[in-house]
PDB file of C-alpha atoms in Angstrom:
ATOM      1  CA  UNK U   1      -1.484   7.985  27.509  1.00 96.00           C
ATOM      2  CA  UNK U   2       1.077   5.231  27.413  1.00 98.00           C
ATOM      3  CA  UNK U   3       1.462   4.342  23.743  1.00 98.00           C
ATOM      4  CA  UNK U   4       3.006   1.285  22.132  1.00 98.00           C
ATOM      5  CA  UNK U   5       3.748   2.024  18.492  1.00 98.00           C
ATOM      6  CA  UNK U   6       3.812  -0.796  15.932  1.00 98.00           C
ATOM      7  CA  UNK U   7       5.066  -0.127  12.418  1.00 98.00           C
ATOM      8  CA  UNK U   8       7.707  -0.398   9.742  1.00 97.00           C
ATOM      9  CA  UNK U   9       9.231   1.333   6.705  1.00 96.00           C
ATOM     10  CA  UNK U  10       9.634   5.111   6.267  1.00 97.00           C
ATOM     11  CA  UNK U  11       5.904   5.645   6.839  1.00 98.00           C
ATOM     12  CA  UNK U  12       6.213   3.981  10.238  1.00 98.00           C
ATOM     13  CA  UNK U  13       9.206   6.103  11.149  1.00 98.00           C
ATOM     14  CA  UNK U  14       7.547   9.382  10.183  1.00 98.00           C
ATOM     15  CA  UNK U  15       4.364   8.430  12.022  1.00 98.00           C
ATOM     16  CA  UNK U  16       6.380   7.629  15.143  1.00 98.00           C
ATOM     17  CA  UNK U  17       8.310  10.886  14.855  1.00 98.00           C
ATOM     18  CA  UNK U  18       5.049  12.812  14.530  1.00 98.00           C
ATOM     19  CA  UNK U  19       3.741  11.294  17.761  1.00 98.00           C
ATOM     20  CA  UNK U  20       6.968  12.106  19.574  1.00 98.00           C
ATOM     21  CA  UNK U  21       6.884  15.692  18.252  1.00 98.00           C
ATOM     22  CA  UNK U  22       3.296  15.987  19.456  1.00 98.00           C
ATOM     23  CA  UNK U  23       4.482  15.147  22.962  1.00 98.00           C
ATOM     24  CA  UNK U  24       2.855  11.724  23.205  1.00 98.00           C
ATOM     25  CA  UNK U  25       4.180   9.248  25.772  1.00 98.00           C
ATOM     26  CA  UNK U  26       5.536   6.467  23.561  1.00 98.00           C
ATOM     27  CA  UNK U  27       6.664   3.760  25.988  1.00 98.00           C
ATOM     28  CA  UNK U  28       7.599   1.085  23.464  1.00 98.00           C
ATOM     29  CA  UNK U  29       8.083   0.372  19.777  1.00 98.00           C
ATOM     30  CA  UNK U  30       7.560  -2.840  17.849  1.00 98.00           C
ATOM     31  CA  UNK U  31       8.937  -3.258  14.348  1.00 98.00           C
ATOM     32  CA  UNK U  32       9.956  -6.055  12.003  1.00 96.00           C
ATOM     33  CA  UNK U  33      13.190  -7.986  12.322  1.00 95.00           C
ATOM     34  CA  UNK U  34      16.261  -6.734  10.471  1.00 92.00           C
ATOM     35  CA  UNK U  35      16.795  -8.135   6.996  1.00 84.00           C
ATOM     36  CA  UNK U  36      19.340 -10.999   7.075  1.00 82.00           C
ATOM     37  CA  UNK U  37      21.716  -9.261   4.686  1.00 76.00           C
ATOM     38  CA  UNK U  38      21.305  -5.834   6.351  1.00 70.00           C
ATOM     39  CA  UNK U  39      21.080  -4.356   2.842  1.00 74.00           C
ATOM     40  CA  UNK U  40      18.346  -1.929   3.828  1.00 78.00           C
ATOM     41  CA  UNK U  41      18.093   0.012   7.114  1.00 87.00           C
ATOM     42  CA  UNK U  42      15.152  -0.432   9.480  1.00 94.00           C
ATOM     43  CA  UNK U  43      13.744   3.109   9.766  1.00 96.00           C
ATOM     44  CA  UNK U  44      11.467   2.462  12.747  1.00 98.00           C
ATOM     45  CA  UNK U  45      14.249   0.736  14.662  1.00 97.00           C
ATOM     46  CA  UNK U  46      16.563   3.667  13.950  1.00 96.00           C
ATOM     47  CA  UNK U  47      13.980   6.132  15.275  1.00 98.00           C
ATOM     48  CA  UNK U  48      13.392   4.103  18.444  1.00 98.00           C
ATOM     49  CA  UNK U  49      17.133   3.917  19.132  1.00 97.00           C
ATOM     50  CA  UNK U  50      17.603   7.641  18.477  1.00 97.00           C
ATOM     51  CA  UNK U  51      14.909   8.450  21.052  1.00 98.00           C
ATOM     52  CA  UNK U  52      15.984   5.752  23.550  1.00 98.00           C
ATOM     53  CA  UNK U  53      12.629   3.963  23.352  1.00 98.00           C
ATOM     54  CA  UNK U  54      12.057   0.371  24.418  1.00 98.00           C
ATOM     55  CA  UNK U  55      12.279  -1.738  21.250  1.00 98.00           C
ATOM     56  CA  UNK U  56      11.001  -5.177  20.290  1.00 98.00           C
ATOM     57  CA  UNK U  57      11.485  -6.747  16.864  1.00 97.00           C
ATOM     58  CA  UNK U  58       9.298  -9.540  15.501  1.00 96.00           C
ATOM     59  CA  UNK U  59       7.775 -10.453  12.155  1.00 94.00           C
ATOM     60  CA  UNK U  60       4.831 -12.183  13.838  1.00 94.00           C
ATOM     61  CA  UNK U  61       2.967 -10.699  16.787  1.00 96.00           C
ATOM     62  CA  UNK U  62       1.009 -13.758  17.904  1.00 94.00           C
ATOM     63  CA  UNK U  63       4.019 -15.124  19.767  1.00 93.00           C
ATOM     64  CA  UNK U  64       3.638 -15.269  23.551  1.00 96.00           C
ATOM     65  CA  UNK U  65       6.911 -13.391  23.897  1.00 97.00           C
ATOM     66  CA  UNK U  66       5.532 -10.430  21.924  1.00 97.00           C
ATOM     67  CA  UNK U  67       2.300 -10.357  23.932  1.00 97.00           C
ATOM     68  CA  UNK U  68       4.188 -10.516  27.228  1.00 98.00           C
ATOM     69  CA  UNK U  69       6.498  -7.688  26.116  1.00 98.00           C
ATOM     70  CA  UNK U  70       3.485  -5.451  25.540  1.00 98.00           C
ATOM     71  CA  UNK U  71       1.844  -6.590  28.781  1.00 98.00           C
ATOM     72  CA  UNK U  72       4.823  -5.398  30.817  1.00 98.00           C
ATOM     73  CA  UNK U  73       4.523  -1.898  29.320  1.00 98.00           C
ATOM     74  CA  UNK U  74       0.896  -1.484  30.509  1.00 98.00           C
ATOM     75  CA  UNK U  75      -0.175   0.508  27.432  1.00 98.00           C
ATOM     76  CA  UNK U  76      -3.231   2.706  27.138  1.00 98.00           C
ATOM     77  CA  UNK U  77      -3.208   2.581  23.324  1.00 98.00           C
ATOM     78  CA  UNK U  78      -1.611   0.617  20.480  1.00 98.00           C
ATOM     79  CA  UNK U  79      -0.920   2.721  17.386  1.00 98.00           C
ATOM     80  CA  UNK U  80      -0.344   0.898  14.095  1.00 98.00           C
ATOM     81  CA  UNK U  81       1.493   2.609  11.248  1.00 97.00           C
ATOM     82  CA  UNK U  82       2.129   0.208   8.355  1.00 95.00           C
ATOM     83  CA  UNK U  83       1.625  -3.195   9.979  1.00 95.00           C
ATOM     84  CA  UNK U  84       1.579  -6.417   7.946  1.00 92.00           C
ATOM     85  CA  UNK U  85       1.381  -8.860  10.854  1.00 92.00           C
ATOM     86  CA  UNK U  86      -1.954  -9.701  12.472  1.00 94.00           C
ATOM     87  CA  UNK U  87      -2.275  -8.197  15.969  1.00 97.00           C
ATOM     88  CA  UNK U  88      -3.844 -10.816  18.245  1.00 97.00           C
ATOM     89  CA  UNK U  89      -6.889  -9.951  20.329  1.00 97.00           C
ATOM     90  CA  UNK U  90      -4.936 -10.809  23.479  1.00 97.00           C
ATOM     91  CA  UNK U  91      -2.507  -7.990  22.699  1.00 98.00           C
ATOM     92  CA  UNK U  92      -5.245  -5.518  21.765  1.00 98.00           C
ATOM     93  CA  UNK U  93      -7.032  -6.129  25.059  1.00 98.00           C
ATOM     94  CA  UNK U  94      -3.891  -5.243  27.013  1.00 98.00           C
ATOM     95  CA  UNK U  95      -4.370  -1.573  26.072  1.00 98.00           C
ATOM     96  CA  UNK U  96      -6.982   0.507  27.897  1.00 98.00           C
ATOM     97  CA  UNK U  97      -8.279   2.022  24.653  1.00 98.00           C
ATOM     98  CA  UNK U  98      -7.377  -0.873  22.377  1.00 98.00           C
ATOM     99  CA  UNK U  99      -5.553  -0.036  19.172  1.00 98.00           C
ATOM    100  CA  UNK U 100      -5.917   2.147  16.086  1.00 98.00           C
ATOM    101  CA  UNK U 101      -4.727   1.494  12.553  1.00 98.00           C
ATOM    102  CA  UNK U 102      -3.987   3.485   9.395  1.00 98.00           C
ATOM    103  CA  UNK U 103      -5.658   2.101   6.281  1.00 98.00           C
ATOM    104  CA  UNK U 104      -5.325   3.674   2.799  1.00 98.00           C
ATOM    105  CA  UNK U 105      -8.915   3.396   1.592  1.00 98.00           C
ATOM    106  CA  UNK U 106     -12.392   4.661   2.393  1.00 98.00           C
ATOM    107  CA  UNK U 107     -13.430   1.763   4.597  1.00 98.00           C
ATOM    108  CA  UNK U 108     -15.429  -0.381   4.462  1.00 98.00           C
ATOM    109  CA  UNK U 109     -14.448  -0.412   0.760  1.00 98.00           C
ATOM    110  CA  UNK U 110     -11.170  -2.066  -0.202  1.00 98.00           C
ATOM    111  CA  UNK U 111     -10.232  -3.869   2.965  1.00 98.00           C
ATOM    112  CA  UNK U 112      -6.981  -5.814   2.780  1.00 96.00           C
ATOM    113  CA  UNK U 113      -3.303  -5.267   2.111  1.00 95.00           C
ATOM    114  CA  UNK U 114      -3.422  -3.869  -1.450  1.00 97.00           C
ATOM    115  CA  UNK U 115      -6.182  -1.287  -1.135  1.00 98.00           C
ATOM    116  CA  UNK U 116      -4.445   1.361  -3.247  1.00 98.00           C
ATOM    117  CA  UNK U 117      -3.811  -1.039  -6.133  1.00 98.00           C
ATOM    118  CA  UNK U 118      -7.383  -2.279  -6.258  1.00 98.00           C
ATOM    119  CA  UNK U 119      -8.947   1.177  -6.044  1.00 98.00           C
ATOM    120  CA  UNK U 120      -7.079   2.264  -9.178  1.00 98.00           C
ATOM    121  CA  UNK U 121      -7.621  -1.030 -11.007  1.00 98.00           C
ATOM    122  CA  UNK U 122     -11.349  -0.775 -10.336  1.00 98.00           C
ATOM    123  CA  UNK U 123     -11.467   2.697 -11.855  1.00 98.00           C
ATOM    124  CA  UNK U 124     -12.290   4.587  -8.660  1.00 98.00           C
ATOM    125  CA  UNK U 125     -12.030   8.367  -8.894  1.00 98.00           C
ATOM    126  CA  UNK U 126     -11.549   8.876  -5.161  1.00 98.00           C
ATOM    127  CA  UNK U 127     -10.095   7.056  -2.208  1.00 98.00           C
ATOM    128  CA  UNK U 128      -8.710   8.217   1.121  1.00 98.00           C
ATOM    129  CA  UNK U 129      -7.361   7.393   4.542  1.00 98.00           C
ATOM    130  CA  UNK U 130      -9.260   5.742   7.364  1.00 98.00           C
ATOM    131  CA  UNK U 131      -8.079   5.586  10.964  1.00 98.00           C
ATOM    132  CA  UNK U 132     -10.020   2.819  12.672  1.00 98.00           C
ATOM    133  CA  UNK U 133      -9.962   0.843  15.873  1.00 98.00           C
ATOM    134  CA  UNK U 134      -8.654  -2.688  15.432  1.00 98.00           C
ATOM    135  CA  UNK U 135     -10.443  -5.904  16.270  1.00 96.00           C
ATOM    136  CA  UNK U 136     -10.077  -9.552  15.277  1.00 93.00           C
ATOM    137  CA  UNK U 137     -11.087  -8.877  11.674  1.00 94.00           C
ATOM    138  CA  UNK U 138      -9.130  -7.449   8.743  1.00 95.00           C
ATOM    139  CA  UNK U 139      -9.796  -3.685   8.674  1.00 97.00           C
ATOM    140  CA  UNK U 140     -13.234  -4.202  10.189  1.00 97.00           C
ATOM    141  CA  UNK U 141     -13.124  -2.105  13.374  1.00 98.00           C
ATOM    142  CA  UNK U 142     -15.053   1.124  14.099  1.00 98.00           C
ATOM    143  CA  UNK U 143     -13.982   4.205  12.135  1.00 98.00           C
ATOM    144  CA  UNK U 144     -12.506   7.121  14.063  1.00 98.00           C
ATOM    145  CA  UNK U 145     -11.385   9.422  11.236  1.00 98.00           C
ATOM    146  CA  UNK U 146     -11.752   9.393   7.457  1.00 98.00           C
ATOM    147  CA  UNK U 147     -10.679  11.818   4.735  1.00 98.00           C
ATOM    148  CA  UNK U 148     -11.017  11.621   0.943  1.00 98.00           C
ATOM    149  CA  UNK U 149      -8.539  12.329  -1.856  1.00 98.00           C
ATOM    150  CA  UNK U 150      -9.043  12.367  -5.626  1.00 98.00           C
ATOM    151  CA  UNK U 151      -7.585   9.707  -7.882  1.00 98.00           C
ATOM    152  CA  UNK U 152      -6.602  11.610 -11.021  1.00 98.00           C
ATOM    153  CA  UNK U 153      -6.559   9.904 -14.442  1.00 96.00           C
ATOM    154  CA  UNK U 154      -2.758   9.766 -14.454  1.00 96.00           C
ATOM    155  CA  UNK U 155      -2.271   8.625 -10.849  1.00 98.00           C
ATOM    156  CA  UNK U 156      -0.327   5.407 -10.245  1.00 98.00           C
ATOM    157  CA  UNK U 157      -0.047   3.536  -6.960  1.00 98.00           C
ATOM    158  CA  UNK U 158       3.244   5.342  -6.383  1.00 97.00           C
ATOM    159  CA  UNK U 159       1.945   8.863  -7.016  1.00 98.00           C
ATOM    160  CA  UNK U 160      -1.283   8.295  -5.094  1.00 98.00           C
ATOM    161  CA  UNK U 161       0.491   6.837  -2.060  1.00 98.00           C
ATOM    162  CA  UNK U 162       3.499   9.126  -1.743  1.00 97.00           C
ATOM    163  CA  UNK U 163       1.830  12.280  -3.001  1.00 98.00           C
ATOM    164  CA  UNK U 164      -1.477  12.036  -1.131  1.00 98.00           C
ATOM    165  CA  UNK U 165      -2.137   9.097   1.212  1.00 98.00           C
ATOM    166  CA  UNK U 166       1.282   8.985   2.911  1.00 98.00           C
ATOM    167  CA  UNK U 167       1.355  12.577   4.263  1.00 98.00           C
ATOM    168  CA  UNK U 168      -2.375  12.538   5.005  1.00 98.00           C
ATOM    169  CA  UNK U 169      -2.021   9.318   7.000  1.00 98.00           C
ATOM    170  CA  UNK U 170       0.768  10.664   9.188  1.00 98.00           C
ATOM    171  CA  UNK U 171      -1.277  13.750  10.066  1.00 98.00           C
ATOM    172  CA  UNK U 172      -4.408  11.720  10.769  1.00 98.00           C
ATOM    173  CA  UNK U 173      -2.637   9.234  13.046  1.00 98.00           C
ATOM    174  CA  UNK U 174      -1.471  12.098  15.237  1.00 98.00           C
ATOM    175  CA  UNK U 175      -4.932  13.672  15.198  1.00 98.00           C
ATOM    176  CA  UNK U 176      -6.598  10.387  16.167  1.00 98.00           C
ATOM    177  CA  UNK U 177      -4.257   9.906  19.116  1.00 98.00           C
ATOM    178  CA  UNK U 178      -4.974  13.434  20.312  1.00 98.00           C
ATOM    179  CA  UNK U 179      -8.730  12.862  20.105  1.00 98.00           C
ATOM    180  CA  UNK U 180      -8.488   9.674  22.146  1.00 98.00           C
ATOM    181  CA  UNK U 181      -6.233  11.310  24.732  1.00 98.00           C
ATOM    182  CA  UNK U 182      -8.627  14.235  25.094  1.00 98.00           C
ATOM    183  CA  UNK U 183     -11.681  11.978  25.359  1.00 97.00           C
ATOM    184  CA  UNK U 184     -13.137  13.352  22.118  1.00 98.00           C
ATOM    185  CA  UNK U 185     -13.053  10.183  20.012  1.00 97.00           C
ATOM    186  CA  UNK U 186     -16.430   9.266  18.492  1.00 97.00           C
ATOM    187  CA  UNK U 187     -15.984   6.039  16.504  1.00 97.00           C
ATOM    188  CA  UNK U 188     -18.720   4.722  14.210  1.00 98.00           C
ATOM    189  CA  UNK U 189     -19.286   1.136  13.136  1.00 98.00           C
ATOM    190  CA  UNK U 190     -18.576   0.207   9.534  1.00 98.00           C
ATOM    191  CA  UNK U 191     -21.519  -0.479   7.241  1.00 97.00           C
ATOM    192  CA  UNK U 192     -21.053  -4.127   6.323  1.00 96.00           C
ATOM    193  CA  UNK U 193     -23.438  -3.806   3.376  1.00 97.00           C
ATOM    194  CA  UNK U 194     -20.808  -1.606   1.675  1.00 97.00           C
ATOM    195  CA  UNK U 195     -17.817  -3.742   2.577  1.00 97.00           C
ATOM    196  CA  UNK U 196     -15.392  -5.244   0.080  1.00 97.00           C
ATOM    197  CA  UNK U 197     -12.213  -7.236   0.602  1.00 96.00           C
ATOM    198  CA  UNK U 198      -9.449  -7.734  -1.920  1.00 94.00           C
ATOM    199  CA  UNK U 199      -6.423 -10.031  -1.517  1.00 93.00           C
ATOM    200  CA  UNK U 200      -2.820  -8.872  -1.483  1.00 96.00           C
ATOM    201  CA  UNK U 201      -2.118  -8.308  -5.164  1.00 97.00           C
ATOM    202  CA  UNK U 202       0.158 -10.621  -7.147  1.00 97.00           C
ATOM    203  CA  UNK U 203       1.143 -11.045 -10.789  1.00 97.00           C
ATOM    204  CA  UNK U 204      -1.695 -13.542 -11.231  1.00 97.00           C
ATOM    205  CA  UNK U 205      -4.082 -10.606 -10.672  1.00 98.00           C
ATOM    206  CA  UNK U 206      -2.413  -8.264 -13.170  1.00 98.00           C
ATOM    207  CA  UNK U 207      -2.328 -10.267 -16.405  1.00 98.00           C
ATOM    208  CA  UNK U 208      -3.407  -8.069 -19.321  1.00 98.00           C
ATOM    209  CA  UNK U 209      -6.230  -9.239 -21.574  1.00 98.00           C
ATOM    210  CA  UNK U 210      -5.605  -7.128 -24.663  1.00 98.00           C
ATOM    211  CA  UNK U 211      -9.190  -7.686 -25.861  1.00 98.00           C
ATOM    212  CA  UNK U 212     -10.422  -5.528 -22.995  1.00 98.00           C
ATOM    213  CA  UNK U 213     -10.998  -1.797 -23.320  1.00 98.00           C
ATOM    214  CA  UNK U 214      -8.199   0.752 -23.257  1.00 98.00           C
ATOM    215  CA  UNK U 215      -9.603   2.186 -20.012  1.00 98.00           C
ATOM    216  CA  UNK U 216      -9.620  -1.212 -18.280  1.00 98.00           C
ATOM    217  CA  UNK U 217      -6.052  -2.010 -19.352  1.00 98.00           C
ATOM    218  CA  UNK U 218      -4.822   1.477 -18.519  1.00 98.00           C
ATOM    219  CA  UNK U 219      -6.295   1.216 -15.007  1.00 98.00           C
ATOM    220  CA  UNK U 220      -4.658  -2.194 -14.578  1.00 98.00           C
ATOM    221  CA  UNK U 221      -1.255  -0.818 -15.579  1.00 98.00           C
ATOM    222  CA  UNK U 222      -1.610   2.219 -13.272  1.00 98.00           C
ATOM    223  CA  UNK U 223      -2.814   0.024 -10.411  1.00 98.00           C
ATOM    224  CA  UNK U 224       0.191  -2.265 -10.810  1.00 98.00           C
ATOM    225  CA  UNK U 225       2.824   0.479 -10.860  1.00 98.00           C
ATOM    226  CA  UNK U 226       5.345   0.219  -9.242  1.00 97.00           C
ATOM    227  CA  UNK U 227       4.480  -3.313  -8.113  1.00 96.00           C
ATOM    228  CA  UNK U 228       3.905  -5.975  -9.305  1.00 97.00           C
ATOM    229  CA  UNK U 229       3.635  -4.557 -12.843  1.00 98.00           C
ATOM    230  CA  UNK U 230       1.009  -5.451 -15.445  1.00 98.00           C
ATOM    231  CA  UNK U 231       1.923  -8.816 -16.931  1.00 98.00           C
ATOM    232  CA  UNK U 232       1.915  -9.760 -20.608  1.00 98.00           C
ATOM    233  CA  UNK U 233       3.684 -12.257 -22.841  1.00 98.00           C
ATOM    234  CA  UNK U 234       5.701 -11.769 -25.989  1.00 97.00           C
ATOM    235  CA  UNK U 235       6.073 -15.244 -27.451  1.00 95.00           C
ATOM    236  CA  UNK U 236       7.492 -17.339 -24.612  1.00 95.00           C
ATOM    237  CA  UNK U 237       8.756 -14.331 -22.663  1.00 96.00           C
ATOM    238  CA  UNK U 238       6.849 -12.822 -19.739  1.00 97.00           C
ATOM    239  CA  UNK U 239       7.165  -9.050 -19.447  1.00 98.00           C
ATOM    240  CA  UNK U 240       5.766  -6.374 -17.128  1.00 98.00           C
ATOM    241  CA  UNK U 241       4.461  -2.955 -18.168  1.00 98.00           C
ATOM    242  CA  UNK U 242       4.590   0.080 -15.886  1.00 98.00           C
ATOM    243  CA  UNK U 243       4.154   3.572 -17.324  1.00 98.00           C
ATOM    244  CA  UNK U 244       1.679   4.117 -20.149  1.00 98.00           C
ATOM    245  CA  UNK U 245      -0.941   6.430 -21.645  1.00 98.00           C
ATOM    246  CA  UNK U 246      -4.097   5.759 -23.667  1.00 98.00           C
ATOM    247  CA  UNK U 247      -4.049   6.143 -27.439  1.00 97.00           C
ATOM    248  CA  UNK U 248      -6.792   6.355 -30.086  1.00 94.00           C
ATOM    249  CA  UNK U 249      -5.102   4.084 -32.631  1.00 95.00           C
ATOM    250  CA  UNK U 250      -6.724   0.745 -33.443  1.00 94.00           C
ATOM    251  CA  UNK U 251      -5.705  -2.691 -34.695  1.00 97.00           C
ATOM    252  CA  UNK U 252      -5.945  -6.331 -33.671  1.00 98.00           C
ATOM    253  CA  UNK U 253      -5.747  -6.459 -29.845  1.00 98.00           C
ATOM    254  CA  UNK U 254      -2.221  -7.126 -28.581  1.00 98.00           C
ATOM    255  CA  UNK U 255      -0.529  -6.025 -31.801  1.00 98.00           C
ATOM    256  CA  UNK U 256       2.428  -3.633 -31.689  1.00 98.00           C
ATOM    257  CA  UNK U 257       1.236  -0.908 -34.049  1.00 98.00           C
ATOM    258  CA  UNK U 258       3.875   1.767 -33.575  1.00 98.00           C
ATOM    259  CA  UNK U 259       7.384   2.164 -32.191  1.00 98.00           C
ATOM    260  CA  UNK U 260       8.439   5.726 -31.425  1.00 97.00           C
ATOM    261  CA  UNK U 261      11.508   7.270 -29.781  1.00 97.00           C
ATOM    262  CA  UNK U 262       9.970   7.149 -26.288  1.00 97.00           C
ATOM    263  CA  UNK U 263       7.066   4.672 -26.487  1.00 98.00           C
ATOM    264  CA  UNK U 264       5.792   1.561 -28.197  1.00 98.00           C
ATOM    265  CA  UNK U 265       2.052   1.302 -28.826  1.00 98.00           C
ATOM    266  CA  UNK U 266      -0.059  -1.837 -28.442  1.00 98.00           C
ATOM    267  CA  UNK U 267      -3.647  -2.212 -29.663  1.00 98.00           C
ATOM    268  CA  UNK U 268      -6.457  -2.941 -27.205  1.00 98.00           C
ATOM    269  CA  UNK U 269     -10.065  -3.986 -27.678  1.00 98.00           C
ATOM    270  CA  UNK U 270     -11.158  -0.454 -28.550  1.00 98.00           C
ATOM    271  CA  UNK U 271      -8.005   1.620 -28.950  1.00 98.00           C
ATOM    272  CA  UNK U 272      -4.386   1.351 -27.875  1.00 98.00           C
ATOM    273  CA  UNK U 273      -1.886   1.849 -25.065  1.00 98.00           C
ATOM    274  CA  UNK U 274       1.392   3.735 -25.535  1.00 98.00           C
ATOM    275  CA  UNK U 275       3.937   2.172 -23.174  1.00 98.00           C
ATOM    276  CA  UNK U 276       6.858   4.255 -21.890  1.00 98.00           C
ATOM    277  CA  UNK U 277       8.482   1.801 -19.458  1.00 98.00           C
ATOM    278  CA  UNK U 278       8.520  -1.986 -19.187  1.00 98.00           C
ATOM    279  CA  UNK U 279      10.571  -4.859 -17.822  1.00 98.00           C
ATOM    280  CA  UNK U 280      11.895  -7.704 -19.955  1.00 97.00           C
ATOM    281  CA  UNK U 281      12.189 -11.119 -18.277  1.00 95.00           C
ATOM    282  CA  UNK U 282      15.074 -11.291 -15.837  1.00 93.00           C
ATOM    283  CA  UNK U 283      15.930  -7.601 -16.161  1.00 95.00           C
ATOM    284  CA  UNK U 284      15.149  -4.345 -14.384  1.00 96.00           C
ATOM    285  CA  UNK U 285      12.527  -1.873 -15.565  1.00 97.00           C
ATOM    286  CA  UNK U 286      13.660  -0.121 -18.743  1.00 98.00           C
ATOM    287  CA  UNK U 287      12.631   2.915 -20.744  1.00 98.00           C
ATOM    288  CA  UNK U 288      10.545   1.906 -23.757  1.00 98.00           C
ATOM    289  CA  UNK U 289      13.398   2.483 -26.208  1.00 98.00           C
ATOM    290  CA  UNK U 290      15.710   0.167 -24.248  1.00 98.00           C
ATOM    291  CA  UNK U 291      12.939  -2.422 -23.867  1.00 98.00           C
ATOM    292  CA  UNK U 292      12.408  -2.387 -27.655  1.00 98.00           C
ATOM    293  CA  UNK U 293      16.126  -2.912 -28.227  1.00 97.00           C
ATOM    294  CA  UNK U 294      16.416  -5.633 -25.576  1.00 97.00           C
ATOM    295  CA  UNK U 295      13.659  -7.771 -27.111  1.00 97.00           C
ATOM    296  CA  UNK U 296      14.170  -6.660 -30.704  1.00 97.00           C
ATOM    297  CA  UNK U 297      10.546  -5.569 -30.712  1.00 98.00           C
ATOM    298  CA  UNK U 298       9.070  -4.674 -34.129  1.00 98.00           C
ATOM    299  CA  UNK U 299       5.778  -3.408 -35.477  1.00 98.00           C
ATOM    300  CA  UNK U 300       3.435  -6.388 -35.969  1.00 98.00           C
ATOM    301  CA  UNK U 301       4.697  -8.342 -32.954  1.00 98.00           C
ATOM    302  CA  UNK U 302       1.919  -9.732 -30.802  1.00 98.00           C
ATOM    303  CA  UNK U 303       1.529  -9.476 -27.025  1.00 98.00           C
ATOM    304  CA  UNK U 304      -0.716 -12.076 -25.400  1.00 97.00           C
ATOM    305  CA  UNK U 305      -2.021 -13.043 -21.983  1.00 94.00           C
TER     306      UNK U 305
END
């Protein structure tokens, strides 16, 4: 099959490399434009250049130029590995078999661009990877492959993605392409009665209400780590919390009840949270001890929403 690969970031590069290693006929690669300051490399671009593949760079794929570029390649399949731009139906229809996409959830649950965050925030104990055909909707196309992974009580977005969903996704993309090439693909429609869609997460979604339970706050912190962080205020200062563990101590919600060598502990609605890393306003993420020093945090101080 003639494959046009669309992707970005290290995940995109490793997915592309896996297809090349599998012997697939990748006839073109689309990735995002280079950053203006060139501070960070473009991994997918680097891979395409290393393998002398036709390359097109665009942040938006609805442009006529992008569609025409794909049209000239006469693809049999579009393969999406970490794509944040909407692929227009006109482009999808240019490929004999359409296109497939990697999505880090058990579709139809948690459609949208922050599926890993929302699964943890909602207290899910499992999630997974879905490879699905793409259509005009957001993560709504027929499912080709799906595999589950556990979400452990100490998983963060970072550990869940890099430790489980990232390597699983790369393997499943290659497997899906092989199934399509061999005529063994058996897609199934998604059950719309089970569907949920969550927006791309922002700090407005991660504000801590200290009156809530320890479990709810702990899930919010885990589901916001490493980005965008769980947001709270100390007086007029807005801070973000990242690494934390539950604690059994109790006091008025939001109150700093203990400061130790490696953590500071804040009361919740039914217990407490021991925080081990946080970010003061205008600074980088700090270890708890440095955060305490930076803000002169003391026992009795009050965090609010």
